[in-house]
Amino acid sequence: FFQAFSPSNLLERLDGERKRDVRKLILSLLEVHGPPCRPTLLERLAKYKAGELPDPGAFYSRNVIFLLRRIPRDAEDDAEQELKLLSEYSRPEQPFMVTKEAVGALALHAAPKVEGVLIDRLAGFEYGAIDGSLPYSEEETLEILDRTCAALTRLGTRAPLQAVIDHGFRKEPQ
């Protein structure tokens, strides 16, 4: 009825919005649209990943991943595409805020593939912290390690819990 409030128009408006309060309002309006909005979010995220759309500062990617966390998944959703995109966005070379959101979003999936991705990410963050190759500050490094351990714990199965225990017993102060 009001085309200005359609998911595609709201996503267009979100892109490049400078005012934080306006961005939060747009995110809330998109969240109200619920599961029918998710395919549009995945499509947009794929376009940003492919470089078809600019994403200076990675704010847009972060907001889209945030919405994927907040909006419940429908049975018809393409979980495989979502897992692929989230695993790409959770890599250490991504901007911190995007990586943090993607790790949190991965924890909401109950697929065996997610376990492997999150365990790999934890190992990558650990080694990056030890050798100083992570592009994050010390505080951000601690936060991403904490978020990844929380995501693994949320899965609640043996291998992820073992990875968290192993992480807890590491001797390196980094």
PDB file of C-alpha atoms in Angstrom:
ATOM      1  CA  PHE A   1       0.000   0.000   0.000  1.00  0.00           C
ATOM      2  CA  PHE A   2       2.788   2.428   0.904  1.00  0.00           C
ATOM      3  CA  GLN A   3       5.553   1.699  -1.603  1.00  0.00           C
ATOM      4  CA  ALA A   4       8.016   3.883   0.295  1.00  0.00           C
ATOM      5  CA  PHE A   5       7.901   1.291   3.089  1.00  0.00           C
ATOM      6  CA  SER A   6       8.442  -1.771   0.901  1.00  0.00           C
ATOM      7  CA  PRO A   7      11.535  -3.854   1.748  1.00  0.00           C
ATOM      8  CA  SER A   8      13.350  -2.917  -1.453  1.00  0.00           C
ATOM      9  CA  ASN A   9      12.701   0.816  -0.973  1.00  0.00           C
ATOM     10  CA  LEU A  10      13.694   0.667   2.692  1.00  0.00           C
ATOM     11  CA  LEU A  11      16.925  -1.136   1.762  1.00  0.00           C
ATOM     12  CA  GLU A  12      17.653   1.549  -0.830  1.00  0.00           C
ATOM     13  CA  ARG A  13      17.085   4.214   1.801  1.00  0.00           C
ATOM     14  CA  LEU A  14      19.270   2.376   4.333  1.00  0.00           C
ATOM     15  CA  ASP A  15      22.184   2.350   1.915  1.00  0.00           C
ATOM     16  CA  GLY A  16      24.255   5.422   2.683  1.00  0.00           C
ATOM     17  CA  GLU A  17      21.997   6.813   5.418  1.00  0.00           C
ATOM     18  CA  ARG A  18      24.243   8.913   7.646  1.00  0.00           C
ATOM     19  CA  LYS A  19      21.952   9.505  10.629  1.00  0.00           C
ATOM     20  CA  ARG A  20      22.094   6.701  13.176  1.00  0.00           C
ATOM     21  CA  ASP A  21      18.544   7.214  14.440  1.00  0.00           C
ATOM     22  CA  VAL A  22      17.154   7.063  10.896  1.00  0.00           C
ATOM     23  CA  ARG A  23      19.143   3.867  10.206  1.00  0.00           C
ATOM     24  CA  LYS A  24      17.724   2.306  13.378  1.00  0.00           C
ATOM     25  CA  LEU A  25      14.199   3.250  12.321  1.00  0.00           C
ATOM     26  CA  ILE A  26      14.708   1.743   8.863  1.00  0.00           C
ATOM     27  CA  LEU A  27      16.107  -1.445  10.403  1.00  0.00           C
ATOM     28  CA  SER A  28      13.065  -1.682  12.668  1.00  0.00           C
ATOM     29  CA  LEU A  29      10.708  -1.192   9.733  1.00  0.00           C
ATOM     30  CA  LEU A  30      12.523  -3.919   7.780  1.00  0.00           C
ATOM     31  CA  GLU A  31      12.307  -6.225  10.784  1.00  0.00           C
ATOM     32  CA  VAL A  32       8.541  -5.683  10.899  1.00  0.00           C
ATOM     33  CA  HIS A  33       8.297  -7.044   7.345  1.00  0.00           C
ATOM     34  CA  GLY A  34       9.539 -10.350   8.749  1.00  0.00           C
ATOM     35  CA  PRO A  35      10.479 -13.513   6.835  1.00  0.00           C
ATOM     36  CA  PRO A  36       9.248 -12.358   3.394  1.00  0.00           C
ATOM     37  CA  CYS A  37      12.041  -9.758   3.527  1.00  0.00           C
ATOM     38  CA  ARG A  38      14.869 -12.315   3.929  1.00  0.00           C
ATOM     39  CA  PRO A  39      15.332 -13.262   0.227  1.00  0.00           C
ATOM     40  CA  THR A  40      15.802  -9.584  -0.599  1.00  0.00           C
ATOM     41  CA  LEU A  41      18.384  -9.293   2.179  1.00  0.00           C
ATOM     42  CA  LEU A  42      20.309 -12.319   0.897  1.00  0.00           C
ATOM     43  CA  GLU A  43      20.214 -10.973  -2.648  1.00  0.00           C
ATOM     44  CA  ARG A  44      21.597  -7.621  -1.510  1.00  0.00           C
ATOM     45  CA  LEU A  45      24.296  -9.238   0.605  1.00  0.00           C
ATOM     46  CA  ALA A  46      25.410 -11.371  -2.349  1.00  0.00           C
ATOM     47  CA  LYS A  47      25.634  -8.274  -4.556  1.00  0.00           C
ATOM     48  CA  TYR A  48      27.795  -6.481  -2.009  1.00  0.00           C
ATOM     49  CA  LYS A  49      30.038  -9.520  -1.643  1.00  0.00           C
ATOM     50  CA  ALA A  50      30.429  -9.769  -5.414  1.00  0.00           C
ATOM     51  CA  GLY A  51      31.385  -6.089  -5.576  1.00  0.00           C
ATOM     52  CA  GLU A  52      28.354  -5.205  -7.699  1.00  0.00           C
ATOM     53  CA  LEU A  53      27.335  -2.560  -5.162  1.00  0.00           C
ATOM     54  CA  PRO A  54      29.677  -0.284  -3.189  1.00  0.00           C
ATOM     55  CA  ASP A  55      29.788  -0.661   0.586  1.00  0.00           C
ATOM     56  CA  PRO A  56      32.134   1.996   1.975  1.00  0.00           C
ATOM     57  CA  GLY A  57      32.904   1.280   5.604  1.00  0.00           C
ATOM     58  CA  ALA A  58      30.937  -1.999   5.395  1.00  0.00           C
ATOM     59  CA  PHE A  59      28.043  -0.434   7.308  1.00  0.00           C
ATOM     60  CA  TYR A  60      25.458  -1.757   4.901  1.00  0.00           C
ATOM     61  CA  SER A  61      26.741  -5.338   5.066  1.00  0.00           C
ATOM     62  CA  ARG A  62      26.713  -5.171   8.838  1.00  0.00           C
ATOM     63  CA  ASN A  63      23.119  -3.908   8.889  1.00  0.00           C
ATOM     64  CA  VAL A  64      21.920  -6.612   6.489  1.00  0.00           C
ATOM     65  CA  ILE A  65      23.600  -9.345   8.547  1.00  0.00           C
ATOM     66  CA  PHE A  66      22.065  -7.827  11.680  1.00  0.00           C
ATOM     67  CA  LEU A  67      18.638  -8.140  10.054  1.00  0.00           C
ATOM     68  CA  LEU A  68      19.327 -11.764   9.109  1.00  0.00           C
ATOM     69  CA  ARG A  69      19.938 -12.408  12.807  1.00  0.00           C
ATOM     70  CA  ARG A  70      16.765 -10.639  13.899  1.00  0.00           C
ATOM     71  CA  ILE A  71      14.268 -11.847  11.297  1.00  0.00           C
ATOM     72  CA  PRO A  72      13.159 -15.476  11.750  1.00  0.00           C
ATOM     73  CA  ARG A  73      13.926 -17.901   8.939  1.00  0.00           C
ATOM     74  CA  ASP A  74      11.109 -19.432   6.872  1.00  0.00           C
ATOM     75  CA  ALA A  75      11.163 -23.045   5.735  1.00  0.00           C
ATOM     76  CA  GLU A  76      11.493 -21.817   2.127  1.00  0.00           C
ATOM     77  CA  ASP A  77      14.591 -19.715   2.864  1.00  0.00           C
ATOM     78  CA  ASP A  78      17.786 -20.616   1.086  1.00  0.00           C
ATOM     79  CA  ALA A  79      19.789 -21.674   4.149  1.00  0.00           C
ATOM     80  CA  GLU A  80      22.665 -22.934   1.991  1.00  0.00           C
ATOM     81  CA  GLN A  81      23.171 -19.537   0.332  1.00  0.00           C
ATOM     82  CA  GLU A  82      22.906 -17.808   3.692  1.00  0.00           C
ATOM     83  CA  LEU A  83      25.519 -20.109   5.247  1.00  0.00           C
ATOM     84  CA  LYS A  84      27.867 -19.503   2.334  1.00  0.00           C
ATOM     85  CA  LEU A  85      27.528 -15.730   2.585  1.00  0.00           C
ATOM     86  CA  LEU A  86      27.862 -15.676   6.367  1.00  0.00           C
ATOM     87  CA  SER A  87      30.937 -17.876   6.297  1.00  0.00           C
ATOM     88  CA  GLU A  88      32.535 -15.449   3.818  1.00  0.00           C
ATOM     89  CA  TYR A  89      31.602 -12.414   5.901  1.00  0.00           C
ATOM     90  CA  SER A  90      32.937 -14.049   9.100  1.00  0.00           C
ATOM     91  CA  ARG A  91      36.521 -14.203   7.816  1.00  0.00           C
ATOM     92  CA  PRO A  92      39.146 -12.269   9.814  1.00  0.00           C
ATOM     93  CA  GLU A  93      40.003 -10.041   6.843  1.00  0.00           C
ATOM     94  CA  GLN A  94      36.500  -8.538   6.899  1.00  0.00           C
ATOM     95  CA  PRO A  95      35.900  -5.349   8.904  1.00  0.00           C
ATOM     96  CA  PHE A  96      35.472  -6.084  12.601  1.00  0.00           C
ATOM     97  CA  MET A  97      31.823  -5.080  12.921  1.00  0.00           C
ATOM     98  CA  VAL A  98      30.842  -7.236   9.925  1.00  0.00           C
ATOM     99  CA  THR A  99      32.801 -10.240  11.185  1.00  0.00           C
ATOM    100  CA  LYS A 100      31.237  -9.899  14.622  1.00  0.00           C
ATOM    101  CA  GLU A 101      27.694  -9.833  13.208  1.00  0.00           C
ATOM    102  CA  ALA A 102      28.385 -12.752  10.865  1.00  0.00           C
ATOM    103  CA  VAL A 103      29.770 -14.942  13.664  1.00  0.00           C
ATOM    104  CA  GLY A 104      26.660 -14.223  15.733  1.00  0.00           C
ATOM    105  CA  ALA A 105      24.397 -15.005  12.787  1.00  0.00           C
ATOM    106  CA  LEU A 106      26.183 -18.298  12.095  1.00  0.00           C
ATOM    107  CA  ALA A 107      25.367 -19.465  15.625  1.00  0.00           C
ATOM    108  CA  LEU A 108      21.658 -19.363  14.764  1.00  0.00           C
ATOM    109  CA  HIS A 109      22.066 -22.163  12.217  1.00  0.00           C
ATOM    110  CA  ALA A 110      21.913 -25.773  13.352  1.00  0.00           C
ATOM    111  CA  ALA A 111      23.777 -27.285  10.421  1.00  0.00           C
ATOM    112  CA  PRO A 112      26.890 -29.452  10.855  1.00  0.00           C
ATOM    113  CA  LYS A 113      28.683 -27.167   8.368  1.00  0.00           C
ATOM    114  CA  VAL A 114      28.356 -24.297  10.832  1.00  0.00           C
ATOM    115  CA  GLU A 115      30.360 -26.193  13.451  1.00  0.00           C
ATOM    116  CA  GLY A 116      33.300 -26.528  11.094  1.00  0.00           C
ATOM    117  CA  VAL A 117      33.147 -22.915   9.982  1.00  0.00           C
ATOM    118  CA  LEU A 118      33.025 -21.557  13.532  1.00  0.00           C
ATOM    119  CA  ILE A 119      35.787 -23.884  14.748  1.00  0.00           C
ATOM    120  CA  ASP A 120      37.944 -22.738  11.812  1.00  0.00           C
ATOM    121  CA  ARG A 121      37.160 -19.097  12.588  1.00  0.00           C
ATOM    122  CA  LEU A 122      38.129 -19.554  16.250  1.00  0.00           C
ATOM    123  CA  ALA A 123      41.437 -21.114  15.222  1.00  0.00           C
ATOM    124  CA  GLY A 124      42.039 -18.305  12.705  1.00  0.00           C
ATOM    125  CA  PHE A 125      41.297 -15.623  15.283  1.00  0.00           C
ATOM    126  CA  GLU A 126      43.560 -17.350  17.827  1.00  0.00           C
ATOM    127  CA  TYR A 127      46.505 -17.628  15.436  1.00  0.00           C
ATOM    128  CA  GLY A 128      45.937 -14.091  14.209  1.00  0.00           C
ATOM    129  CA  ALA A 129      46.000 -12.850  17.810  1.00  0.00           C
ATOM    130  CA  ILE A 130      49.196 -14.766  18.538  1.00  0.00           C
ATOM    131  CA  ASP A 131      51.139 -13.608  15.488  1.00  0.00           C
ATOM    132  CA  GLY A 132      49.589 -10.122  15.421  1.00  0.00           C
ATOM    133  CA  SER A 133      48.142 -10.509  11.926  1.00  0.00           C
ATOM    134  CA  LEU A 134      44.522  -9.704  12.848  1.00  0.00           C
ATOM    135  CA  PRO A 135      43.511  -6.261  11.582  1.00  0.00           C
ATOM    136  CA  TYR A 136      41.710  -5.591  14.875  1.00  0.00           C
ATOM    137  CA  SER A 137      42.657  -3.727  18.019  1.00  0.00           C
ATOM    138  CA  GLU A 138      43.381  -5.726  21.174  1.00  0.00           C
ATOM    139  CA  GLU A 139      39.896  -4.961  22.496  1.00  0.00           C
ATOM    140  CA  GLU A 140      38.261  -6.004  19.217  1.00  0.00           C
ATOM    141  CA  THR A 141      40.334  -9.199  19.158  1.00  0.00           C
ATOM    142  CA  LEU A 142      39.117 -10.135  22.627  1.00  0.00           C
ATOM    143  CA  GLU A 143      35.556  -9.313  21.628  1.00  0.00           C
ATOM    144  CA  ILE A 144      35.646 -11.432  18.446  1.00  0.00           C
ATOM    145  CA  LEU A 145      37.186 -14.354  20.346  1.00  0.00           C
ATOM    146  CA  ASP A 146      34.462 -14.018  22.975  1.00  0.00           C
ATOM    147  CA  ARG A 147      31.710 -13.813  20.346  1.00  0.00           C
ATOM    148  CA  THR A 148      33.059 -16.873  18.526  1.00  0.00           C
ATOM    149  CA  CYS A 149      33.261 -18.903  21.748  1.00  0.00           C
ATOM    150  CA  ALA A 150      29.699 -17.873  22.619  1.00  0.00           C
ATOM    151  CA  ALA A 151      28.531 -18.930  19.147  1.00  0.00           C
ATOM    152  CA  LEU A 152      30.243 -22.308  19.492  1.00  0.00           C
ATOM    153  CA  THR A 153      28.772 -22.822  22.948  1.00  0.00           C
ATOM    154  CA  ARG A 154      25.317 -22.002  21.634  1.00  0.00           C
ATOM    155  CA  LEU A 155      25.599 -24.912  19.188  1.00  0.00           C
ATOM    156  CA  GLY A 156      25.988 -27.194  22.202  1.00  0.00           C
ATOM    157  CA  THR A 157      27.459 -30.214  20.447  1.00  0.00           C
ATOM    158  CA  ARG A 158      30.665 -32.042  21.287  1.00  0.00           C
ATOM    159  CA  ALA A 159      33.164 -30.627  18.746  1.00  0.00           C
ATOM    160  CA  PRO A 160      32.273 -26.948  19.287  1.00  0.00           C
ATOM    161  CA  LEU A 161      32.351 -27.340  23.064  1.00  0.00           C
ATOM    162  CA  GLN A 162      35.734 -29.064  22.835  1.00  0.00           C
ATOM    163  CA  ALA A 163      37.054 -26.156  20.754  1.00  0.00           C
ATOM    164  CA  VAL A 164      35.912 -23.698  23.428  1.00  0.00           C
ATOM    165  CA  ILE A 165      37.530 -25.789  26.177  1.00  0.00           C
ATOM    166  CA  ASP A 166      40.770 -25.987  24.183  1.00  0.00           C
ATOM    167  CA  HIS A 167      40.646 -22.217  23.693  1.00  0.00           C
ATOM    168  CA  GLY A 168      40.183 -21.698  27.426  1.00  0.00           C
ATOM    169  CA  PHE A 169      43.274 -23.769  28.231  1.00  0.00           C
ATOM    170  CA  ARG A 170      45.599 -22.021  25.768  1.00  0.00           C
ATOM    171  CA  LYS A 171      48.767 -20.712  27.388  1.00  0.00           C
ATOM    172  CA  GLU A 172      49.446 -17.722  25.106  1.00  0.00           C
ATOM    173  CA  PRO A 173      48.457 -14.433  26.777  1.00  0.00           C
ATOM    174  CA  GLN A 174      47.296 -12.937  23.468  1.00  0.00           C
TER     175      GLN A 174
END
